[in-house]
GROMACS .gro file of C-alpha atoms in nm:
model
  460
    1UNK     CA    1  -0.095  -0.963   2.980
    2UNK     CA    2   0.164  -1.098   3.246
    3UNK     CA    3   0.103  -1.019   3.610
    4UNK     CA    4   0.345  -0.674   3.581
    5UNK     CA    5   0.074  -0.506   3.520
    6UNK     CA    6  -0.150  -0.200   3.734
    7UNK     CA    7  -0.411  -0.074   3.657
    8UNK     CA    8  -0.406   0.321   3.772
    9UNK     CA    9  -0.655   0.659   3.732
   10UNK     CA   10  -0.506   0.862   3.452
   11UNK     CA   11  -0.505   1.260   3.553
   12UNK     CA   12  -0.782   1.266   3.233
   13UNK     CA   13  -1.004   0.996   3.380
   14UNK     CA   14  -0.884   0.736   3.147
   15UNK     CA   15  -0.783   0.404   3.270
   16UNK     CA   16  -0.371   0.368   3.236
   17UNK     CA   17  -0.177   0.080   3.340
   18UNK     CA   18   0.175   0.085   3.497
   19UNK     CA   19   0.403  -0.177   3.262
   20UNK     CA   20   0.674  -0.355   3.288
   21UNK     CA   21   0.877  -0.646   3.144
   22UNK     CA   22   0.905  -0.979   3.340
   23UNK     CA   23   1.253  -0.829   3.507
   24UNK     CA   24   1.022  -0.552   3.675
   25UNK     CA   25   1.224  -0.250   3.604
   26UNK     CA   26   1.215   0.048   3.479
   27UNK     CA   27   0.801   0.048   3.472
   28UNK     CA   28   0.637   0.274   3.246
   29UNK     CA   29   0.241   0.387   3.234
   30UNK     CA   30   0.079   0.325   2.931
   31UNK     CA   31  -0.286   0.335   2.823
   32UNK     CA   32  -0.407  -0.068   2.767
   33UNK     CA   33  -0.576  -0.170   2.477
   34UNK     CA   34  -0.693  -0.546   2.463
   35UNK     CA   35  -0.870  -0.599   2.159
   36UNK     CA   36  -1.089  -0.871   2.095
   37UNK     CA   37  -1.160  -0.972   1.690
   38UNK     CA   38  -0.916  -0.825   1.390
   39UNK     CA   39  -1.184  -0.517   1.370
   40UNK     CA   40  -1.035  -0.418   1.710
   41UNK     CA   41  -0.704  -0.445   1.648
   42UNK     CA   42  -0.753  -0.225   1.341
   43UNK     CA   43  -0.929   0.016   1.548
   44UNK     CA   44  -0.685   0.016   1.847
   45UNK     CA   45  -0.407   0.100   1.565
   46UNK     CA   46  -0.643   0.431   1.482
   47UNK     CA   47  -0.651   0.551   1.804
   48UNK     CA   48  -0.328   0.437   1.947
   49UNK     CA   49  -0.251   0.881   1.980
   50UNK     CA   50   0.018   1.053   1.927
   51UNK     CA   51   0.243   0.877   2.132
   52UNK     CA   52   0.183   0.584   1.930
   53UNK     CA   53   0.129   0.193   2.037
   54UNK     CA   54   0.315  -0.136   2.049
   55UNK     CA   55   0.154  -0.504   2.044
   56UNK     CA   56   0.229  -0.718   2.372
   57UNK     CA   57   0.177  -1.080   2.428
   58UNK     CA   58   0.195  -1.280   2.751
   59UNK     CA   59   0.446  -1.000   2.902
   60UNK     CA   60   0.782  -1.212   2.867
   61UNK     CA   61   1.008  -1.019   2.747
   62UNK     CA   62   1.243  -0.879   3.033
   63UNK     CA   63   1.289  -0.570   2.892
   64UNK     CA   64   1.086  -0.219   2.756
   65UNK     CA   65   1.037  -0.377   2.442
   66UNK     CA   66   0.671  -0.392   2.483
   67UNK     CA   67   0.622  -0.077   2.698
   68UNK     CA   68   0.520   0.256   2.564
   69UNK     CA   69   0.505   0.539   2.782
   70UNK     CA   70   0.261   0.797   2.774
   71UNK     CA   71   0.116   0.568   2.485
   72UNK     CA   72  -0.077   0.275   2.394
   73UNK     CA   73   0.057  -0.082   2.466
   74UNK     CA   74  -0.233  -0.343   2.298
   75UNK     CA   75  -0.277  -0.674   2.433
   76UNK     CA   76  -0.281  -0.924   2.182
   77UNK     CA   77  -0.380  -1.194   2.407
   78UNK     CA   78  -0.748  -1.170   2.327
   79UNK     CA   79  -0.702  -1.328   1.953
   80UNK     CA   80  -0.636  -1.609   2.077
   81UNK     CA   81  -0.824  -1.879   1.821
   82UNK     CA   82  -0.645  -2.245   1.642
   83UNK     CA   83  -0.794  -2.207   1.331
   84UNK     CA   84  -0.692  -2.474   1.130
   85UNK     CA   85  -0.413  -2.801   1.195
   86UNK     CA   86  -0.315  -2.994   0.913
   87UNK     CA   87  -0.217  -3.292   1.117
   88UNK     CA   88  -0.077  -3.510   0.832
   89UNK     CA   89   0.131  -3.219   0.649
   90UNK     CA   90   0.237  -3.090   1.061
   91UNK     CA   91   0.152  -2.728   1.014
   92UNK     CA   92  -0.083  -2.516   1.182
   93UNK     CA   93  -0.275  -2.175   1.148
   94UNK     CA   94  -0.345  -2.000   1.436
   95UNK     CA   95  -0.407  -1.644   1.623
   96UNK     CA   96  -0.095  -1.400   1.688
   97UNK     CA   97  -0.230  -1.415   2.077
   98UNK     CA   98  -0.216  -1.808   2.125
   99UNK     CA   99   0.053  -1.913   2.365
  100UNK     CA  100   0.327  -2.183   2.283
  101UNK     CA  101   0.146  -2.362   2.645
  102UNK     CA  102  -0.181  -2.366   2.426
  103UNK     CA  103  -0.033  -2.510   2.072
  104UNK     CA  104   0.156  -2.775   2.281
  105UNK     CA  105  -0.217  -2.885   2.493
  106UNK     CA  106  -0.355  -2.881   2.095
  107UNK     CA  107  -0.109  -3.086   1.904
  108UNK     CA  108   0.107  -3.299   2.129
  109UNK     CA  109  -0.189  -3.560   2.117
  110UNK     CA  110  -0.156  -3.577   1.749
  111UNK     CA  111   0.180  -3.602   1.730
  112UNK     CA  112   0.311  -3.258   1.696
  113UNK     CA  113   0.539  -3.012   1.891
  114UNK     CA  114   0.640  -2.675   1.836
  115UNK     CA  115   0.938  -2.580   1.624
  116UNK     CA  116   1.139  -2.386   1.871
  117UNK     CA  117   1.044  -2.301   2.206
  118UNK     CA  118   1.205  -2.057   2.462
  119UNK     CA  119   1.319  -2.123   2.863
  120UNK     CA  120   0.940  -2.040   2.859
  121UNK     CA  121   0.584  -2.186   2.736
  122UNK     CA  122   0.407  -1.880   2.819
  123UNK     CA  123   0.502  -1.632   2.513
  124UNK     CA  124   0.288  -1.599   2.193
  125UNK     CA  125   0.284  -1.681   1.853
  126UNK     CA  126   0.321  -1.291   1.764
  127UNK     CA  127   0.599  -1.267   2.070
  128UNK     CA  128   0.742  -1.547   1.899
  129UNK     CA  129   0.785  -1.384   1.551
  130UNK     CA  130   0.842  -1.067   1.716
  131UNK     CA  131   1.140  -1.147   1.887
  132UNK     CA  132   1.236  -1.386   1.685
  133UNK     CA  133   1.277  -1.669   1.950
  134UNK     CA  134   1.581  -1.923   1.987
  135UNK     CA  135   1.584  -2.221   2.181
  136UNK     CA  136   1.799  -2.564   2.274
  137UNK     CA  137   1.792  -2.638   1.953
  138UNK     CA  138   1.904  -2.348   1.729
  139UNK     CA  139   2.251  -2.568   1.644
  140UNK     CA  140   2.018  -2.770   1.433
  141UNK     CA  141   1.640  -2.606   1.386
  142UNK     CA  142   1.762  -2.182   1.380
  143UNK     CA  143   1.487  -1.949   1.519
  144UNK     CA  144   1.130  -1.919   1.550
  145UNK     CA  145   1.074  -1.750   1.208
  146UNK     CA  146   1.285  -1.992   0.971
  147UNK     CA  147   0.971  -2.213   1.074
  148UNK     CA  148   0.664  -1.961   1.005
  149UNK     CA  149   0.506  -2.031   0.644
  150UNK     CA  150   0.353  -1.681   0.652
  151UNK     CA  151   0.212  -1.422   0.893
  152UNK     CA  152  -0.107  -1.144   0.868
  153UNK     CA  153   0.019  -0.842   0.972
  154UNK     CA  154  -0.176  -0.503   1.053
  155UNK     CA  155  -0.004  -0.250   0.946
  156UNK     CA  156   0.014   0.139   1.049
  157UNK     CA  157  -0.208   0.203   0.740
  158UNK     CA  158  -0.450  -0.031   0.860
  159UNK     CA  159  -0.410  -0.250   0.548
  160UNK     CA  160  -0.409  -0.629   0.626
  161UNK     CA  161  -0.048  -0.787   0.430
  162UNK     CA  162   0.024  -1.152   0.407
  163UNK     CA  163   0.393  -1.194   0.480
  164UNK     CA  164   0.585  -1.439   0.359
  165UNK     CA  165   0.980  -1.549   0.412
  166UNK     CA  166   1.219  -1.424   0.163
  167UNK     CA  167   1.025  -1.042   0.138
  168UNK     CA  168   1.178  -0.735   0.340
  169UNK     CA  169   0.854  -0.695   0.548
  170UNK     CA  170   0.932  -1.032   0.662
  171UNK     CA  171   1.300  -0.988   0.733
  172UNK     CA  172   1.189  -0.699   0.899
  173UNK     CA  173   0.918  -0.782   1.140
  174UNK     CA  174   1.099  -1.103   1.225
  175UNK     CA  175   1.302  -1.000   1.521
  176UNK     CA  176   1.186  -0.647   1.480
  177UNK     CA  177   0.991  -0.629   1.833
  178UNK     CA  178   0.630  -0.540   1.713
  179UNK     CA  179   0.793  -0.235   1.530
  180UNK     CA  180   0.675  -0.294   1.181
  181UNK     CA  181   0.296  -0.381   1.286
  182UNK     CA  182   0.056  -0.592   1.468
  183UNK     CA  183   0.083  -0.975   1.346
  184UNK     CA  184  -0.264  -1.136   1.373
  185UNK     CA  185  -0.235  -1.460   1.250
  186UNK     CA  186   0.076  -1.711   1.170
  187UNK     CA  187   0.117  -2.042   0.964
  188UNK     CA  188   0.403  -2.266   1.121
  189UNK     CA  189   0.560  -2.583   1.039
  190UNK     CA  190   0.551  -2.824   1.326
  191UNK     CA  191   0.817  -3.082   1.457
  192UNK     CA  192   0.691  -3.439   1.436
  193UNK     CA  193   0.735  -3.653   1.740
  194UNK     CA  194   0.606  -4.022   1.901
  195UNK     CA  195   0.621  -3.920   2.245
  196UNK     CA  196   0.573  -3.645   2.490
  197UNK     CA  197   0.887  -3.698   2.664
  198UNK     CA  198   1.238  -3.662   2.624
  199UNK     CA  199   1.537  -3.890   2.641
  200UNK     CA  200   1.818  -3.693   2.849
  201UNK     CA  201   2.199  -3.692   2.892
  202UNK     CA  202   2.351  -3.530   3.149
  203UNK     CA  203   2.687  -3.452   3.212
  204UNK     CA  204   2.946  -3.243   3.405
  205UNK     CA  205   3.194  -3.022   3.291
  206UNK     CA  206   3.522  -2.920   3.478
  207UNK     CA  207   3.571  -2.574   3.358
  208UNK     CA  208   3.432  -2.303   3.059
  209UNK     CA  209   3.720  -2.479   2.800
  210UNK     CA  210   3.582  -2.830   2.944
  211UNK     CA  211   3.236  -2.716   2.832
  212UNK     CA  212   3.285  -2.600   2.552
  213UNK     CA  213   3.513  -2.893   2.447
  214UNK     CA  214   3.240  -3.093   2.510
  215UNK     CA  215   2.973  -2.873   2.288
  216UNK     CA  216   3.194  -2.860   1.966
  217UNK     CA  217   3.274  -3.208   1.963
  218UNK     CA  218   2.925  -3.337   2.043
  219UNK     CA  219   2.672  -3.152   1.993
  220UNK     CA  220   2.577  -3.261   1.667
  221UNK     CA  221   2.436  -3.581   1.789
  222UNK     CA  222   2.178  -3.379   1.963
  223UNK     CA  223   1.883  -3.192   1.844
  224UNK     CA  224   1.879  -3.010   2.187
  225UNK     CA  225   2.159  -2.870   2.413
  226UNK     CA  226   2.204  -2.626   2.711
  227UNK     CA  227   2.462  -2.547   2.984
  228UNK     CA  228   2.439  -2.429   3.312
  229UNK     CA  229   2.745  -2.215   3.407
  230UNK     CA  230   2.853  -2.179   3.777
  231UNK     CA  231   2.934  -1.797   3.746
  232UNK     CA  232   3.059  -1.771   4.090
  233UNK     CA  233   3.341  -2.035   4.063
  234UNK     CA  234   3.659  -1.915   4.057
  235UNK     CA  235   4.053  -2.026   3.990
  236UNK     CA  236   4.055  -2.343   3.829
  237UNK     CA  237   3.678  -2.429   3.832
  238UNK     CA  238   3.582  -2.084   3.620
  239UNK     CA  239   3.306  -2.179   3.410
  240UNK     CA  240   3.222  -2.503   3.540
  241UNK     CA  241   2.868  -2.608   3.423
  242UNK     CA  242   2.598  -2.875   3.377
  243UNK     CA  243   2.560  -2.957   3.027
  244UNK     CA  244   2.159  -3.103   2.950
  245UNK     CA  245   2.136  -3.283   2.641
  246UNK     CA  246   1.875  -3.447   2.460
  247UNK     CA  247   1.586  -3.533   2.212
  248UNK     CA  248   1.222  -3.643   2.194
  249UNK     CA  249   1.183  -4.044   2.270
  250UNK     CA  250   1.061  -4.287   2.014
  251UNK     CA  251   0.831  -4.452   2.164
  252UNK     CA  252   1.052  -4.774   2.158
  253UNK     CA  253   1.209  -4.600   2.433
  254UNK     CA  254   0.945  -4.562   2.671
  255UNK     CA  255   0.808  -4.874   2.938
  256UNK     CA  256   0.473  -5.059   2.916
  257UNK     CA  257   0.270  -4.831   3.114
  258UNK     CA  258   0.385  -4.513   2.961
  259UNK     CA  259   0.296  -4.648   2.580
  260UNK     CA  260  -0.052  -4.662   2.662
  261UNK     CA  261  -0.063  -4.247   2.646
  262UNK     CA  262   0.255  -4.166   2.474
  263UNK     CA  263   0.165  -3.813   2.402
  264UNK     CA  264  -0.013  -3.712   2.724
  265UNK     CA  265   0.065  -3.331   2.809
  266UNK     CA  266   0.157  -3.314   3.209
  267UNK     CA  267   0.286  -2.999   3.336
  268UNK     CA  268   0.298  -2.943   3.735
  269UNK     CA  269   0.267  -2.624   3.938
  270UNK     CA  270   0.483  -2.529   4.282
  271UNK     CA  271   0.345  -2.278   4.484
  272UNK     CA  272   0.378  -1.948   4.341
  273UNK     CA  273   0.643  -1.672   4.440
  274UNK     CA  274   0.518  -1.412   4.695
  275UNK     CA  275   0.356  -1.087   4.567
  276UNK     CA  276   0.662  -0.888   4.761
  277UNK     CA  277   1.001  -1.028   4.868
  278UNK     CA  278   1.249  -0.918   5.051
  279UNK     CA  279   1.553  -0.710   4.881
  280UNK     CA  280   1.866  -0.934   4.975
  281UNK     CA  281   1.685  -1.257   4.926
  282UNK     CA  282   1.931  -1.390   4.689
  283UNK     CA  283   2.326  -1.292   4.780
  284UNK     CA  284   2.680  -1.414   4.684
  285UNK     CA  285   2.633  -1.602   4.974
  286UNK     CA  286   2.286  -1.801   4.878
  287UNK     CA  287   2.326  -1.816   4.553
  288UNK     CA  288   2.666  -1.957   4.601
  289UNK     CA  289   2.561  -2.235   4.817
  290UNK     CA  290   2.266  -2.296   4.528
  291UNK     CA  291   2.541  -2.328   4.258
  292UNK     CA  292   2.762  -2.535   4.498
  293UNK     CA  293   2.510  -2.794   4.550
  294UNK     CA  294   2.331  -2.778   4.178
  295UNK     CA  295   2.659  -2.849   4.048
  296UNK     CA  296   2.753  -3.178   4.340
  297UNK     CA  297   2.406  -3.315   4.254
  298UNK     CA  298   2.444  -3.331   3.926
  299UNK     CA  299   2.551  -3.637   3.786
  300UNK     CA  300   2.942  -3.694   3.629
  301UNK     CA  301   2.768  -3.849   3.338
  302UNK     CA  302   2.412  -4.017   3.282
  303UNK     CA  303   2.254  -4.090   2.957
  304UNK     CA  304   1.903  -4.192   2.868
  305UNK     CA  305   1.691  -4.063   3.160
  306UNK     CA  306   1.314  -4.007   3.077
  307UNK     CA  307   1.156  -3.650   3.139
  308UNK     CA  308   0.854  -3.485   3.059
  309UNK     CA  309   0.906  -3.205   2.809
  310UNK     CA  310   0.731  -2.931   3.037
  311UNK     CA  311   1.046  -3.059   3.304
  312UNK     CA  312   1.356  -3.066   3.029
  313UNK     CA  313   1.198  -2.688   2.849
  314UNK     CA  314   1.041  -2.461   3.150
  315UNK     CA  315   1.117  -2.613   3.462
  316UNK     CA  316   1.078  -2.239   3.577
  317UNK     CA  317   0.736  -2.212   3.455
  318UNK     CA  318   0.623  -2.411   3.722
  319UNK     CA  319   0.664  -2.152   4.001
  320UNK     CA  320   0.408  -1.920   3.872
  321UNK     CA  321   0.624  -1.521   3.926
  322UNK     CA  322   0.909  -1.658   3.951
  323UNK     CA  323   1.029  -1.334   3.870
  324UNK     CA  324   0.927  -1.177   4.223
  325UNK     CA  325   1.242  -1.361   4.345
  326UNK     CA  326   1.480  -1.050   4.310
  327UNK     CA  327   1.253  -0.874   4.531
  328UNK     CA  328   1.082  -0.491   4.410
  329UNK     CA  329   1.352  -0.404   4.266
  330UNK     CA  330   1.392  -0.673   3.982
  331UNK     CA  331   1.637  -0.793   3.753
  332UNK     CA  332   1.862  -0.748   3.435
  333UNK     CA  333   1.832  -1.045   3.254
  334UNK     CA  334   2.190  -0.967   2.976
  335UNK     CA  335   2.261  -1.231   2.688
  336UNK     CA  336   2.508  -1.170   2.440
  337UNK     CA  337   2.640  -1.381   2.180
  338UNK     CA  338   2.990  -1.382   1.989
  339UNK     CA  339   3.068  -1.579   1.711
  340UNK     CA  340   3.322  -1.880   1.706
  341UNK     CA  341   3.648  -1.762   1.688
  342UNK     CA  342   3.585  -1.541   1.922
  343UNK     CA  343   3.648  -1.791   2.192
  344UNK     CA  344   3.898  -1.585   2.366
  345UNK     CA  345   3.641  -1.290   2.422
  346UNK     CA  346   3.392  -1.561   2.559
  347UNK     CA  347   3.645  -1.658   2.821
  348UNK     CA  348   3.730  -1.255   2.915
  349UNK     CA  349   3.384  -1.236   2.974
  350UNK     CA  350   3.338  -1.527   3.184
  351UNK     CA  351   3.633  -1.481   3.356
  352UNK     CA  352   3.520  -1.097   3.450
  353UNK     CA  353   3.172  -1.170   3.566
  354UNK     CA  354   3.314  -1.426   3.804
  355UNK     CA  355   3.590  -1.203   3.971
  356UNK     CA  356   3.295  -0.954   3.993
  357UNK     CA  357   3.144  -1.184   4.235
  358UNK     CA  358   2.759  -1.036   4.091
  359UNK     CA  359   2.514  -1.340   4.254
  360UNK     CA  360   2.333  -1.499   3.945
  361UNK     CA  361   2.190  -1.907   3.956
  362UNK     CA  362   2.017  -1.908   3.582
  363UNK     CA  363   2.315  -1.865   3.357
  364UNK     CA  364   2.314  -2.061   3.056
  365UNK     CA  365   2.554  -2.124   2.776
  366UNK     CA  366   2.444  -2.259   2.428
  367UNK     CA  367   2.581  -2.249   2.075
  368UNK     CA  368   2.436  -2.077   1.758
  369UNK     CA  369   2.408  -2.263   1.420
  370UNK     CA  370   2.331  -2.054   1.050
  371UNK     CA  371   2.183  -1.686   1.099
  372UNK     CA  372   1.808  -1.624   1.050
  373UNK     CA  373   1.724  -1.379   0.811
  374UNK     CA  374   1.567  -1.144   1.045
  375UNK     CA  375   1.724  -0.809   1.037
  376UNK     CA  376   1.744  -0.740   1.404
  377UNK     CA  377   1.749  -1.143   1.474
  378UNK     CA  378   1.986  -1.200   1.762
  379UNK     CA  379   2.146  -1.546   1.686
  380UNK     CA  380   2.450  -1.568   1.454
  381UNK     CA  381   2.692  -1.830   1.444
  382UNK     CA  382   2.879  -1.858   1.808
  383UNK     CA  383   2.825  -1.904   2.182
  384UNK     CA  384   2.562  -1.680   2.386
  385UNK     CA  385   2.558  -1.643   2.762
  386UNK     CA  386   2.271  -1.592   2.915
  387UNK     CA  387   2.232  -1.425   3.287
  388UNK     CA  388   1.996  -1.319   3.562
  389UNK     CA  389   2.114  -1.041   3.775
  390UNK     CA  390   1.951  -0.820   4.061
  391UNK     CA  391   1.928  -0.497   3.924
  392UNK     CA  392   2.014  -0.286   4.220
  393UNK     CA  393   2.346  -0.411   4.297
  394UNK     CA  394   2.628  -0.140   4.320
  395UNK     CA  395   2.809  -0.059   3.943
  396UNK     CA  396   2.582  -0.269   3.737
  397UNK     CA  397   2.547  -0.024   3.498
  398UNK     CA  398   2.887   0.051   3.443
  399UNK     CA  399   3.004  -0.316   3.454
  400UNK     CA  400   2.741  -0.444   3.167
  401UNK     CA  401   2.832  -0.104   2.970
  402UNK     CA  402   3.194  -0.206   2.973
  403UNK     CA  403   3.077  -0.594   2.864
  404UNK     CA  404   2.861  -0.444   2.600
  405UNK     CA  405   3.190  -0.246   2.500
  406UNK     CA  406   3.333  -0.603   2.467
  407UNK     CA  407   3.091  -0.789   2.332
  408UNK     CA  408   3.039  -0.559   2.035
  409UNK     CA  409   3.429  -0.492   1.961
  410UNK     CA  410   3.452  -0.904   1.955
  411UNK     CA  411   3.218  -0.871   1.676
  412UNK     CA  412   2.880  -0.971   1.893
  413UNK     CA  413   2.562  -0.824   1.981
  414UNK     CA  414   2.279  -0.836   2.282
  415UNK     CA  415   1.950  -0.992   2.246
  416UNK     CA  416   1.731  -0.667   2.235
  417UNK     CA  417   1.393  -0.888   2.385
  418UNK     CA  418   1.601  -0.909   2.701
  419UNK     CA  419   1.757  -0.566   2.690
  420UNK     CA  420   1.680  -0.259   2.899
  421UNK     CA  421   1.957  -0.046   2.932
  422UNK     CA  422   2.232  -0.065   2.622
  423UNK     CA  423   2.367   0.233   2.461
  424UNK     CA  424   2.227   0.322   2.167
  425UNK     CA  425   2.560   0.416   1.982
  426UNK     CA  426   2.668   0.056   1.950
  427UNK     CA  427   2.367  -0.083   1.846
  428UNK     CA  428   2.497  -0.064   1.421
  429UNK     CA  429   2.814  -0.209   1.519
  430UNK     CA  430   2.601  -0.500   1.697
  431UNK     CA  431   2.306  -0.517   1.422
  432UNK     CA  432   2.475  -0.476   1.083
  433UNK     CA  433   2.153  -0.420   0.898
  434UNK     CA  434   2.033  -0.163   1.132
  435UNK     CA  435   1.974   0.073   0.878
  436UNK     CA  436   1.747  -0.101   0.584
  437UNK     CA  437   1.510  -0.194   0.916
  438UNK     CA  438   1.517   0.159   0.978
  439UNK     CA  439   1.444   0.266   0.605
  440UNK     CA  440   1.201  -0.006   0.558
  441UNK     CA  441   1.010   0.126   0.898
  442UNK     CA  442   1.013   0.508   0.798
  443UNK     CA  443   0.853   0.369   0.476
  444UNK     CA  444   0.580   0.186   0.596
  445UNK     CA  445   0.510   0.399   0.961
  446UNK     CA  446   0.582   0.739   0.823
  447UNK     CA  447   0.440   0.879   1.101
  448UNK     CA  448   0.564   0.656   1.422
  449UNK     CA  449   0.193   0.482   1.495
  450UNK     CA  450   0.450   0.170   1.625
  451UNK     CA  451   0.649   0.297   1.884
  452UNK     CA  452   0.807   0.162   2.254
  453UNK     CA  453   1.027   0.274   2.530
  454UNK     CA  454   1.285   0.006   2.345
  455UNK     CA  455   1.217   0.206   2.006
  456UNK     CA  456   1.274   0.571   2.136
  457UNK     CA  457   1.586   0.446   2.410
  458UNK     CA  458   1.771   0.316   2.096
  459UNK     CA  459   1.679   0.500   1.819
  460UNK     CA  460   1.494   0.231   1.590
   0.00000   0.00000   0.00000
């Protein structure tokens, strides 16, 4: 579990827990169950009670996907064994509670890397499938489920099913936010690497159009690509950005001193963010100063810099509990995608955000490649923008509702793994295979054993 849980005594004398997402908004109280074996997981599913249960990993979903008010939450991190590694064929069989961090520790010395990683390595394999996570390489490699060869799923009837790609149950579970059952194990195809370092190119983009032109023209040259974007810049500088792209460094790119141990996995940790921080720490002034400094310190163009995997993919993991910097009110992470050909919609949204002057220092723009098969999987070919905003800002809810409407009108969608506020009437427009998901879920789980705050709010 993440640190965003707090045990409290229930009025009936049971041990219940206050649970939030990583954004620390909308906390709810649930009964927390921590199975240590498959048998205990099956017993937990049978014992969920009238309000049902939902599996949960390391608590990095930003919204309410792994919460279940008045019901049960199944903490799956106790099932964390790596069962088998095929070091020749490049596959791993592991429990769903294994984190990507643990896989990196085990696999990198053998010359393999996880096929997809988001901005944190502290997510479980089960969560990676349930949210069908994406990373900086979606335009090349797709989302996580594309690399899953099979998984075992504990369904509401107590049966353990082996699920393979190309089946309706696979497509409903990949991106299905834990609502089809509890993933117990998964077999994953891996990415070969020669070193644990990245070769990184960095450049500045003067505005949003400049950024999109650079991405569209040259992204095919890079496995990984992401742009930090300044959403407080206005006028001619609207959408200015720092573009960072790279690939796994080959052995011959390393200096002699690093070739002696080219596959070592090193991470760094800074002091944890304090448990209590005042509201108002992240203001328009402070974030504006940070954005200005971040943009100015970036090189206009630099190629081939060697960087640790942890620094390139997961810089925020070096600050434990970094989500606390937003204060006790928490924050909203808003992520949407609009398709290619809808660049004007992206321009309008970026302009509206910059004019609104909401402080956001963690804003990134990426390009998505081909869609993946999950019925509720988020990525579609197009442009995706993600931004963090302090939750207590005046008018934020109404403003994001307006952006939702614009995204839906443009044929886009918001990311359910980061959502805590989308209105249910927009869901079908954003996810055209929603009815198929609901139908399969009703057949598989007619009594609603698997449920969450997210599923109730959106009618999933």
